[in-house]
């Protein structure tokens, strides 16, 4: 491999951040002082490209940005061409390759926050935090805090002394050791993936490295200009972040299946989790065996909850039957769809349930290593999941011999860095492997060649958590919930113009009107967006739409991942559609022409319509339809294929520009 490095050198702080992750360099070829031995042969460097993203996080979190010298040093350590690493670093919104202040305040300007006044909030905050304040204000896509809109997230780079899970509401220190929560060594059969040669990479166990490199975060939601500024400049005075129960209006109700522990069980206490039914499902899985577990999941009719609605049992069976090894499990916790926050609530309020569910999925599919890819904008969820992984490992519920059954499984937590496209499964695999998060062409499908080119099963958080009641109540009882084609309970993220925003659990088949009645919809309802930015609008007279995959499809819209955003008549619809177009333009990975060009043309047309306040919009609407069809028919992945959906539904169903 031909590597070309520049003349820039890393600072001591940047070098320390990388070394905390990878350990000290072994030779001058990696950046250490030159020795006589280095003149006789080249040694050092490792082919561990999958540590590139954790390495970029380490530098960015310590210094606040990634210099050329730091990037070159990281590339030397990992044997990655600097040009390719530059392409990866510039792919993610949370990284900066230009100098910036140590503190960055992200102000959400997406759909729910826009409806709650985020535009005015951002303008006010920008006027107060001038360039001399030491804080950079950035307008951000959805932060996943839609039930508490408008929202801000302050991130402060630097080395701090406090470790562990901090009190809520303070700046939260995040231990950034790379693959956080990884195994202490190779699991049986794990010979086809990246090497794990040091305790620095293990993310757990004795002598763990990386605890020095930390960042601090403060969530402020709902935010006012005063509280947002305080969160960025004086964290000790920032308002405390409320507990996860505030996001679950039904908390404590005896009818809940997926959310029944939120508000009744301490999310940091493993014993409390086990006392409330935890690890009953895993014990039953061991009693049944892998094939019978897959059969239970198949018989339950569980469909994927991420939006594609693919049968989970078929995906598991296809992965388990592959002769190529090792197999991998990937949990997609990078929910970035505007309006979606259910996975965050599950991870914050019931983290051990996800660890148990991942262990069951790994056992059923023959995987010994699982990856949890978690949104970079979710600091509390990261803390809760890191703590849960560490506790379960210490108690023998992860590791070489789980519950004495001879099954080895462990979990690595990988933090995303702000890229909506990484919610697509193959883009997520590329991100973990240290490449740009661009989707792959299919076939081959992930069940054949997924992460590291090996058979991989990928599910999102809600899908995996559904496995627990399937095993505890049995497939027939689970399948009796909901409808014949959409079985089980479903989580819905309700936000916008409602009195009680939050995550609601209802059986499939309930109507949109019933859900909005629970949330307290306002009388002046103008429209409801189902499925988020990639979904479609429905009118106030269409609230009898059944909330099932087939019901929404027959109604000409989509259920997606369960996003429901209500808008009253005070929200300017043309501006809202323009924000959706801006979102897709920003989040397109640019790999394929239909999406790369189409999202820009869509935004330009909507700008022209808004600037003319809708007058003479017919020509641009015709152009929008042509561009939308091209994106839908020819884009590689779902981002481009759905980028036109919401705009199309607003034109055809709502008469947005009439």
XYZ file of C-alpha atoms in Angstrom:
658
model
C 0.000 0.000 0.000
C 1.402 3.362 -1.024
C 0.969 5.815 1.829
C 1.737 9.509 1.403
C 1.905 11.670 4.510
C 2.277 15.390 4.827
C 4.794 17.295 6.896
C 2.304 18.285 9.604
C 2.923 16.859 13.052
C 0.371 16.047 15.735
C 0.374 18.041 18.933
C 1.095 16.272 22.201
C -2.604 16.360 23.020
C -3.591 14.827 19.677
C -0.942 12.137 19.996
C -2.138 11.339 23.513
C -5.720 10.980 22.306
C -4.735 8.450 19.625
C -2.337 6.585 21.921
C -5.033 6.287 24.575
C -7.037 4.331 22.041
C -4.313 2.308 20.304
C -1.510 2.166 22.846
C 1.951 3.676 22.304
C 3.518 3.344 18.832
C 5.925 0.443 18.361
C 8.347 2.064 15.928
C 9.175 5.234 14.054
C 7.137 3.888 11.167
C 4.112 4.514 13.391
C 5.324 7.823 14.727
C 7.619 6.874 17.631
C 11.184 8.134 18.036
C 13.580 6.582 15.523
C 15.798 3.703 16.675
C 18.601 1.700 15.024
C 16.258 -1.236 14.535
C 13.919 0.920 12.462
C 16.733 1.540 9.961
C 17.040 -2.192 9.227
C 13.409 -3.130 8.685
C 9.940 -1.665 8.637
C 7.809 -2.760 11.545
C 4.696 -1.532 13.220
C 1.339 -0.456 11.892
C -1.758 -2.574 11.964
C -4.508 -3.437 9.562
C -7.293 -2.328 11.892
C -9.132 0.091 9.704
C -12.294 -0.498 11.700
C -10.720 1.630 14.451
C -10.604 4.679 12.175
C -13.977 6.065 13.289
C -13.181 5.588 17.017
C -9.801 7.219 16.371
C -11.414 10.239 14.734
C -13.784 10.497 17.686
C -10.852 10.352 20.098
C -9.081 13.311 18.490
C -12.220 15.354 17.867
C -13.428 14.847 21.424
C -10.085 15.759 22.974
C -9.262 18.805 20.854
C -12.553 19.801 19.250
C -11.382 19.360 15.664
C -9.087 17.112 13.605
C -5.907 18.694 12.274
C -3.860 17.422 9.342
C -1.124 16.323 11.714
C -3.549 14.346 13.884
C -5.103 12.714 10.826
C -1.695 11.732 9.457
C -0.640 10.272 12.799
C -3.827 8.223 13.065
C -3.310 6.997 9.489
C 0.230 5.869 10.282
C -0.998 3.943 13.291
C -3.755 2.178 11.341
C -2.007 1.873 7.941
C -4.766 3.790 6.201
C -4.086 6.062 3.192
C -4.516 9.662 4.380
C -6.651 10.576 1.362
C -9.133 7.848 2.281
C -9.157 8.856 5.941
C -9.813 12.452 4.884
C -12.805 11.220 2.897
C -14.124 9.447 5.980
C -13.522 12.372 8.354
C -15.299 14.843 6.072
C -18.284 12.501 5.685
C -19.612 13.048 9.211
C -21.301 16.221 10.412
C -19.989 16.022 13.984
C -16.327 16.190 12.917
C -14.476 19.315 11.878
C -11.212 19.473 9.942
C -10.930 23.194 10.535
C -10.089 24.917 13.821
C -13.142 25.695 15.943
C -13.885 26.458 19.604
C -13.801 23.633 22.119
C -17.529 24.014 22.742
C -20.102 23.491 19.999
C -23.797 24.124 20.572
C -26.031 22.145 18.208
C -29.485 23.706 17.816
C -32.039 21.395 16.214
C -33.876 23.014 13.313
C -35.754 19.957 12.065
C -39.483 19.327 11.804
C -40.766 19.108 15.390
C -38.345 21.758 16.611
C -39.171 24.066 13.706
C -42.842 23.810 14.621
C -41.882 24.697 18.210
C -39.981 27.853 17.256
C -36.443 26.583 16.610
C -35.781 29.199 13.934
C -36.333 32.056 16.378
C -34.420 30.184 19.099
C -31.418 29.678 16.853
C -31.350 33.305 15.746
C -31.525 34.497 19.358
C -28.782 32.118 20.508
C -26.531 33.142 17.610
C -26.939 36.791 18.572
C -25.896 36.044 22.166
C -23.030 33.645 21.436
C -20.766 35.767 19.272
C -17.465 34.414 17.883
C -15.725 35.868 20.943
C -17.796 33.705 23.317
C -15.733 30.577 22.719
C -18.826 28.686 21.553
C -19.685 27.746 17.978
C -23.396 27.525 17.212
C -24.404 25.006 14.551
C -27.858 24.459 13.103
C -28.436 20.747 13.392
C -30.746 18.121 11.927
C -32.986 16.180 14.321
C -31.377 15.495 17.713
C -33.931 12.817 18.619
C -35.480 14.951 21.382
C -38.731 15.700 19.567
C -40.947 15.170 22.609
C -39.164 18.120 24.257
C -38.804 20.473 21.302
C -37.049 22.783 20.707
C -33.807 21.059 21.645
C -30.103 21.842 21.876
C -27.026 19.734 22.533
C -23.789 21.284 23.799
C -20.540 19.347 23.308
C -17.325 20.471 24.969
C -14.018 18.940 23.914
C -11.162 18.325 26.279
C -9.726 16.090 28.943
C -11.704 15.951 32.183
C -11.162 14.149 35.442
C -14.637 12.780 36.153
C -15.396 9.276 34.890
C -18.388 6.964 35.023
C -22.056 7.818 34.766
C -22.549 11.429 35.939
C -25.612 12.967 37.533
C -28.248 13.780 34.946
C -28.442 17.366 33.844
C -24.753 18.064 34.239
C -22.172 17.987 31.512
C -21.865 14.235 31.004
C -18.346 12.846 30.643
C -18.081 10.225 27.929
C -15.316 7.650 28.046
C -14.119 7.262 24.484
C -11.967 4.199 24.215
C -12.860 3.317 20.653
C -14.994 0.188 20.457
C -16.603 0.885 23.805
C -17.913 -2.203 25.482
C -16.031 -4.646 23.267
C -14.926 -8.111 24.249
C -11.745 -8.818 26.099
C -10.542 -11.147 23.358
C -11.639 -13.136 20.348
C -14.791 -15.140 20.686
C -14.780 -18.689 19.325
C -15.007 -18.723 15.576
C -14.225 -15.018 15.307
C -11.331 -15.372 12.903
C -12.643 -13.517 9.891
C -13.025 -9.995 11.229
C -10.608 -7.337 12.389
C -7.808 -8.151 14.769
C -8.178 -7.446 18.485
C -4.643 -7.427 19.754
C -4.573 -5.171 22.772
C -6.501 -4.223 25.858
C -6.817 -0.749 24.386
C -9.094 -2.206 21.752
C -11.031 -4.474 24.044
C -13.148 -1.751 25.576
C -13.368 -3.756 28.753
C -11.417 -5.904 31.124
C -8.225 -5.283 33.034
C -5.993 -2.444 31.953
C -8.493 -0.837 29.651
C -7.049 2.097 27.804
C -8.792 5.168 26.530
C -10.362 6.399 29.768
C -8.390 9.648 29.549
C -10.010 10.875 26.344
C -13.373 12.279 27.315
C -15.839 14.828 26.104
C -18.593 16.612 27.969
C -22.163 17.053 26.797
C -25.260 18.865 27.997
C -28.745 18.347 26.641
C -31.172 21.229 26.964
C -34.768 20.533 25.957
C -37.131 22.223 25.804
C -34.676 25.049 25.357
C -35.000 28.786 25.681
C -32.278 31.199 24.558
C -31.250 31.651 28.195
C -31.038 27.933 29.082
C -29.283 27.050 25.805
C -26.613 29.673 26.396
C -26.146 28.524 29.991
C -25.799 24.900 28.870
C -22.969 25.910 26.550
C -21.166 28.417 28.767
C -21.981 27.470 32.365
C -22.938 23.796 32.550
C -23.306 23.744 36.303
C -26.316 26.061 35.943
C -27.983 24.149 33.101
C -31.416 22.691 33.875
C -31.342 18.993 34.790
C -32.378 16.550 32.084
C -35.658 14.848 33.023
C -35.846 11.061 33.501
C -36.857 8.828 30.555
C -40.349 8.413 32.042
C -41.231 11.927 30.887
C -41.005 10.647 27.316
C -43.511 7.842 28.047
C -46.936 9.299 28.909
C -48.231 5.744 29.508
C -45.442 4.935 31.998
C -46.656 2.647 34.765
C -49.695 1.353 32.857
C -50.179 -2.365 33.388
C -51.083 -2.973 29.744
C -47.633 -2.182 28.337
C -45.410 -4.898 26.876
C -42.289 -3.180 25.538
C -42.329 -0.172 27.880
C -43.513 -1.854 31.077
C -40.167 -1.485 32.882
C -39.745 2.225 32.150
C -40.753 4.052 35.295
C -40.913 0.887 37.418
C -37.336 -0.441 37.123
C -34.032 1.289 37.813
C -32.284 1.356 34.393
C -28.851 1.269 36.048
C -29.536 -1.717 38.337
C -29.066 -5.200 36.881
C -30.591 -6.863 39.935
C -33.709 -4.725 39.628
C -33.948 -5.667 35.957
C -33.742 -9.379 36.780
C -36.297 -8.989 39.551
C -38.717 -7.572 36.974
C -38.475 -10.424 34.489
C -35.040 -9.778 33.074
C -33.136 -12.732 31.584
C -36.192 -14.973 31.640
C -36.223 -14.848 27.833
C -32.540 -15.745 27.528
C -32.956 -18.759 29.814
C -35.862 -19.947 27.682
C -33.760 -19.411 24.551
C -31.037 -21.672 25.958
C -33.673 -24.270 26.829
C -35.124 -24.183 23.304
C -31.919 -24.090 21.267
C -31.042 -21.818 18.319
C -33.300 -23.449 15.715
C -36.344 -23.394 18.001
C -35.725 -19.743 18.899
C -35.757 -18.814 15.223
C -38.926 -20.854 14.774
C -40.604 -18.953 17.630
C -39.628 -15.605 16.122
C -40.869 -16.750 12.707
C -44.177 -18.065 14.068
C -44.751 -14.809 15.943
C -44.921 -12.906 12.657
C -42.482 -10.255 13.920
C -41.710 -7.725 11.187
C -38.792 -5.336 11.324
C -39.642 -2.093 13.084
C -37.167 0.088 11.224
C -39.513 0.814 8.339
C -38.825 -1.953 5.797
C -41.040 -4.457 7.679
C -38.972 -7.493 6.615
C -39.830 -10.734 8.490
C -37.304 -11.021 11.321
C -37.421 -14.818 11.497
C -36.552 -15.153 7.803
C -33.590 -12.821 8.222
C -32.325 -14.773 11.226
C -32.767 -18.112 9.481
C -30.965 -16.930 6.360
C -27.999 -15.778 8.444
C -27.869 -18.861 10.664
C -27.842 -21.209 7.656
C -24.790 -19.613 6.021
C -21.759 -21.950 6.084
C -19.295 -19.045 6.067
C -18.081 -17.973 9.528
C -17.903 -15.965 11.687
C -21.416 -14.557 11.780
C -22.044 -11.069 13.109
C -24.956 -9.313 14.779
C -25.429 -5.559 14.304
C -27.970 -3.525 16.251
C -28.870 -0.360 14.401
C -29.373 2.316 17.068
C -28.609 5.187 14.689
C -32.192 6.374 14.438
C -31.833 9.675 12.617
C -35.228 9.989 10.940
C -36.663 13.373 11.944
C -39.315 12.725 14.556
C -37.925 9.372 15.738
C -36.798 8.870 19.343
C -38.230 5.516 20.502
C -34.889 3.685 20.425
C -33.339 6.421 22.561
C -36.098 6.028 25.132
C -35.643 2.241 25.221
C -31.870 2.513 25.663
C -32.157 5.188 28.342
C -35.023 3.563 30.218
C -34.442 -0.191 29.751
C -30.853 -0.762 28.562
C -30.472 -4.298 29.923
C -33.392 -5.417 27.754
C -31.400 -4.558 24.642
C -28.310 -6.391 25.924
C -30.411 -9.478 26.626
C -32.164 -9.280 23.255
C -28.860 -8.936 21.387
C -27.516 -11.965 23.235
C -30.562 -14.011 22.170
C -30.220 -12.868 18.560
C -26.534 -13.751 18.551
C -27.237 -17.174 20.034
C -29.957 -17.943 17.485
C -27.909 -16.881 14.461
C -24.549 -18.316 15.506
C -22.875 -14.957 16.131
C -20.288 -14.505 18.862
C -19.786 -10.767 18.442
C -22.398 -8.056 18.323
C -22.005 -4.409 17.394
C -24.276 -1.705 18.760
C -24.041 1.296 16.429
C -25.357 4.192 18.499
C -26.135 7.757 17.447
C -23.434 10.245 18.344
C -26.130 12.679 19.501
C -27.339 10.359 22.297
C -24.991 10.932 25.268
C -27.261 9.512 27.981
C -28.148 6.445 25.913
C -24.424 5.858 25.405
C -23.794 6.022 29.147
C -26.669 3.705 29.944
C -25.665 1.130 27.338
C -21.977 1.295 28.269
C -22.895 0.744 31.913
C -25.263 -2.124 31.048
C -22.647 -3.885 28.909
C -20.020 -3.545 31.636
C -22.348 -4.847 34.356
C -23.581 -7.821 32.361
C -20.026 -8.737 31.415
C -18.929 -8.556 35.055
C -21.820 -10.832 36.082
C -21.181 -13.503 33.431
C -24.094 -12.483 31.203
C -21.668 -11.516 28.451
C -18.339 -13.123 27.761
C -16.935 -16.607 27.178
C -19.518 -18.720 29.019
C -22.898 -17.026 29.401
C -24.993 -18.533 32.224
C -22.745 -21.606 32.122
C -24.188 -22.656 28.762
C -20.888 -22.702 26.887
C -21.982 -19.914 24.575
C -19.621 -16.958 24.056
C -20.943 -13.556 23.047
C -19.868 -9.974 23.593
C -20.900 -6.526 22.441
C -18.930 -3.569 21.106
C -20.532 -0.142 21.138
C -19.622 2.046 18.180
C -20.610 5.689 18.216
C -21.853 7.322 15.036
C -20.835 10.843 14.113
C -23.853 12.443 12.493
C -24.863 10.800 9.210
C -28.510 9.940 8.486
C -27.477 7.594 5.683
C -25.784 5.298 8.207
C -29.259 4.151 9.203
C -29.153 2.119 5.967
C -27.737 -1.268 6.927
C -24.906 -1.539 4.404
C -23.859 2.092 4.939
C -23.715 1.252 8.643
C -21.413 -1.716 7.883
C -19.094 0.550 5.904
C -19.022 3.021 8.776
C -18.041 0.349 11.290
C -15.343 -0.927 8.947
C -13.770 2.528 8.681
C -15.049 3.586 5.259
C -17.407 6.339 4.174
C -20.948 5.488 5.161
C -22.156 4.873 1.632
C -24.690 2.122 0.817
C -23.567 -0.971 -1.037
C -25.273 -2.436 -4.057
C -27.363 -5.518 -3.347
C -27.056 -8.454 -3.962
C -25.113 -9.857 -2.197
C -27.363 -9.280 0.778
C -26.066 -8.829 4.336
C -27.183 -12.327 5.346
C -24.577 -13.582 2.859
C -21.885 -10.895 2.901
C -22.412 -8.166 5.452
C -20.058 -6.757 8.055
C -16.417 -7.569 7.192
C -17.757 -9.617 4.288
C -19.336 -12.183 6.606
C -22.968 -13.260 7.151
C -24.631 -10.570 9.262
C -28.042 -10.064 10.804
C -29.012 -6.429 11.336
C -32.003 -5.273 13.386
C -32.947 -2.041 15.074
C -33.498 -1.596 18.804
C -37.286 -1.924 18.817
C -37.206 -5.084 16.688
C -34.753 -6.790 19.029
C -36.609 -5.806 22.199
C -39.747 -7.442 20.757
C -37.949 -10.796 20.904
C -38.169 -10.814 24.715
C -41.997 -10.993 24.980
C -42.077 -13.489 22.097
C -40.003 -15.913 24.146
C -41.630 -15.203 27.504
C -45.283 -15.357 26.373
C -44.816 -17.680 23.406
C -45.265 -17.072 19.695
C -49.044 -17.776 19.552
C -49.833 -15.316 22.351
C -47.611 -12.661 20.784
C -49.143 -13.193 17.333
C -52.616 -12.697 18.856
C -51.684 -9.063 19.531
C -52.296 -6.728 16.617
C -53.593 -7.913 13.266
C -53.023 -11.004 11.171
C -50.390 -9.373 8.962
C -48.942 -6.888 11.495
C -48.512 -8.709 14.790
C -47.477 -7.536 18.219
C -47.254 -4.103 19.859
C -45.785 -1.066 18.092
C -44.062 2.022 19.442
C -45.095 5.383 17.994
C -43.145 8.630 18.360
C -45.718 11.414 18.635
C -44.596 15.039 18.559
C -45.569 18.425 17.191
C -48.930 20.070 17.883
C -50.101 17.747 20.662
C -50.520 18.212 24.399
C -48.646 15.058 25.488
C -45.804 14.258 23.070
C -43.808 11.094 23.666
C -43.476 7.396 22.872
C -46.761 5.474 22.866
C -47.219 1.720 22.769
C -50.330 0.429 20.989
C -51.184 -2.859 19.329
C -51.064 -2.837 15.561
C -54.503 -2.008 14.206
C -55.267 1.027 16.355
C -56.192 4.036 14.254
C -54.273 7.245 13.852
C -57.176 9.096 15.479
C -57.008 6.890 18.582
C -53.283 7.534 18.913
C -53.665 11.288 18.533
C -56.507 11.290 21.070
C -54.120 9.762 23.621
C -51.570 12.465 22.825
C -54.114 15.283 22.991
C -54.241 16.630 19.460
C -55.251 20.266 19.032
C -58.481 21.382 17.374
C -56.774 23.400 14.631
C -54.979 20.366 13.168
C -53.661 21.076 9.647
C -51.854 17.837 8.733
C -50.135 14.763 10.165
C -46.811 13.466 8.864
C -46.475 9.676 9.082
C -43.054 8.049 8.764
C -40.933 11.162 9.214
C -39.206 13.096 6.439
C -39.268 9.956 4.265
C -42.987 9.417 4.932
C -46.165 11.108 3.786
C -48.822 13.548 4.976
C -52.453 12.756 5.740
C -55.332 15.189 6.200
C -57.327 15.748 9.414
C -60.263 13.899 7.819
C -58.132 10.770 7.298
C -57.473 9.906 10.944
C -59.268 6.581 10.633
C -56.171 5.137 8.905
C -55.292 1.862 10.676
C -51.754 1.927 12.024
C -50.499 -1.240 10.357
C -47.989 -1.740 7.576
C -50.700 -2.868 5.193
C -53.271 -0.302 6.348
C -51.071 2.732 5.777
C -49.915 1.296 2.459
C -53.510 0.923 1.280
C -54.169 4.502 2.397
C -51.373 5.727 0.138
C -48.897 6.566 2.873
C -46.370 4.684 5.008
C -45.950 3.704 8.643
C -42.162 3.844 8.482
C -40.528 3.493 11.864
C -43.565 4.872 13.692
C -43.118 8.652 13.404
C -46.267 10.729 13.895
C -45.812 14.517 13.770
C -48.923 16.696 14.030
C -48.955 20.216 12.620
C -51.607 22.825 13.350
C -52.558 25.690 11.087
C -49.929 28.001 12.606
C -47.107 26.034 10.937
C -46.221 27.377 7.457
C -46.411 24.249 5.307
C -44.274 25.513 2.369
C -41.415 26.332 4.745
C -41.784 22.916 6.335
C -41.478 21.181 2.959
C -38.428 23.271 2.178
C -36.835 22.100 5.426
C -37.485 18.482 4.413
C -35.804 19.118 1.061
C -32.829 20.761 2.782
C -32.538 17.741 5.064
C -32.304 15.283 2.175
C -29.861 17.492 0.287
C -27.574 17.626 3.313
C -27.868 13.935 4.159
C -27.405 12.482 0.668
C -24.097 10.611 0.597
C -23.600 11.706 -3.016
C -22.690 8.256 -4.277
C -25.387 7.978 -6.974
C -26.350 10.693 -9.452
C -30.160 10.513 -9.086
C -29.974 11.307 -5.377
C -26.951 13.596 -5.456
C -28.414 15.819 -8.153
C -32.099 15.187 -7.520
C -32.110 16.334 -3.892
C -30.440 19.602 -4.935
C -32.903 20.199 -7.777
C -35.812 19.439 -5.425
C -34.606 22.001 -2.917
C -34.006 24.620 -5.624
C -37.532 24.195 -6.973
C -39.088 24.478 -3.518
C -36.998 27.574 -2.824
C -38.362 29.200 -5.959
C -41.928 28.338 -4.956
C -41.488 29.680 -1.412
C -39.760 32.858 -2.596
C -42.682 33.511 -4.922
C -45.101 32.606 -2.101
C -46.607 29.891 -4.296
C -47.427 32.028 -7.321
C -46.942 30.394 -10.727
C -45.731 27.188 -9.102
C -47.073 24.843 -11.798
C -43.813 24.683 -13.771
C -41.745 23.882 -10.683
C -44.272 21.298 -9.508
C -43.979 19.544 -12.877
C -40.204 19.577 -12.487
C -40.528 18.236 -8.949
C -42.573 15.294 -10.180
C -40.008 14.419 -12.850
C -37.117 14.675 -10.419
C -39.025 12.704 -7.783
C -39.754 9.850 -10.193
C -36.106 9.717 -11.252
C -34.916 9.549 -7.639
C -37.510 6.902 -6.751
C -36.692 4.688 -9.722
C -32.908 4.989 -9.942
C -31.428 5.776 -6.512
C -29.266 3.093 -4.921
C -30.862 3.211 -1.472
C -33.966 4.292 0.377
C -32.802 7.860 0.998
C -33.097 8.891 -2.624
C -36.067 6.611 -3.224
C -38.117 8.322 -0.505
C -36.795 11.907 -0.673
C -39.811 12.981 -2.748
C -42.505 11.203 -0.704
C -43.432 13.926 1.772
C -43.376 16.706 -0.822
C -45.507 14.668 -3.215
C -48.100 13.871 -0.542
C -48.250 17.531 0.540
C -48.943 18.619 -3.035
C -51.486 15.907 -3.848
C -53.257 15.413 -0.497
C -52.926 18.793 1.182
C -52.866 21.158 -1.787
C -49.797 22.777 -0.278
C -49.320 25.350 -3.060
C -52.910 26.058 -4.040
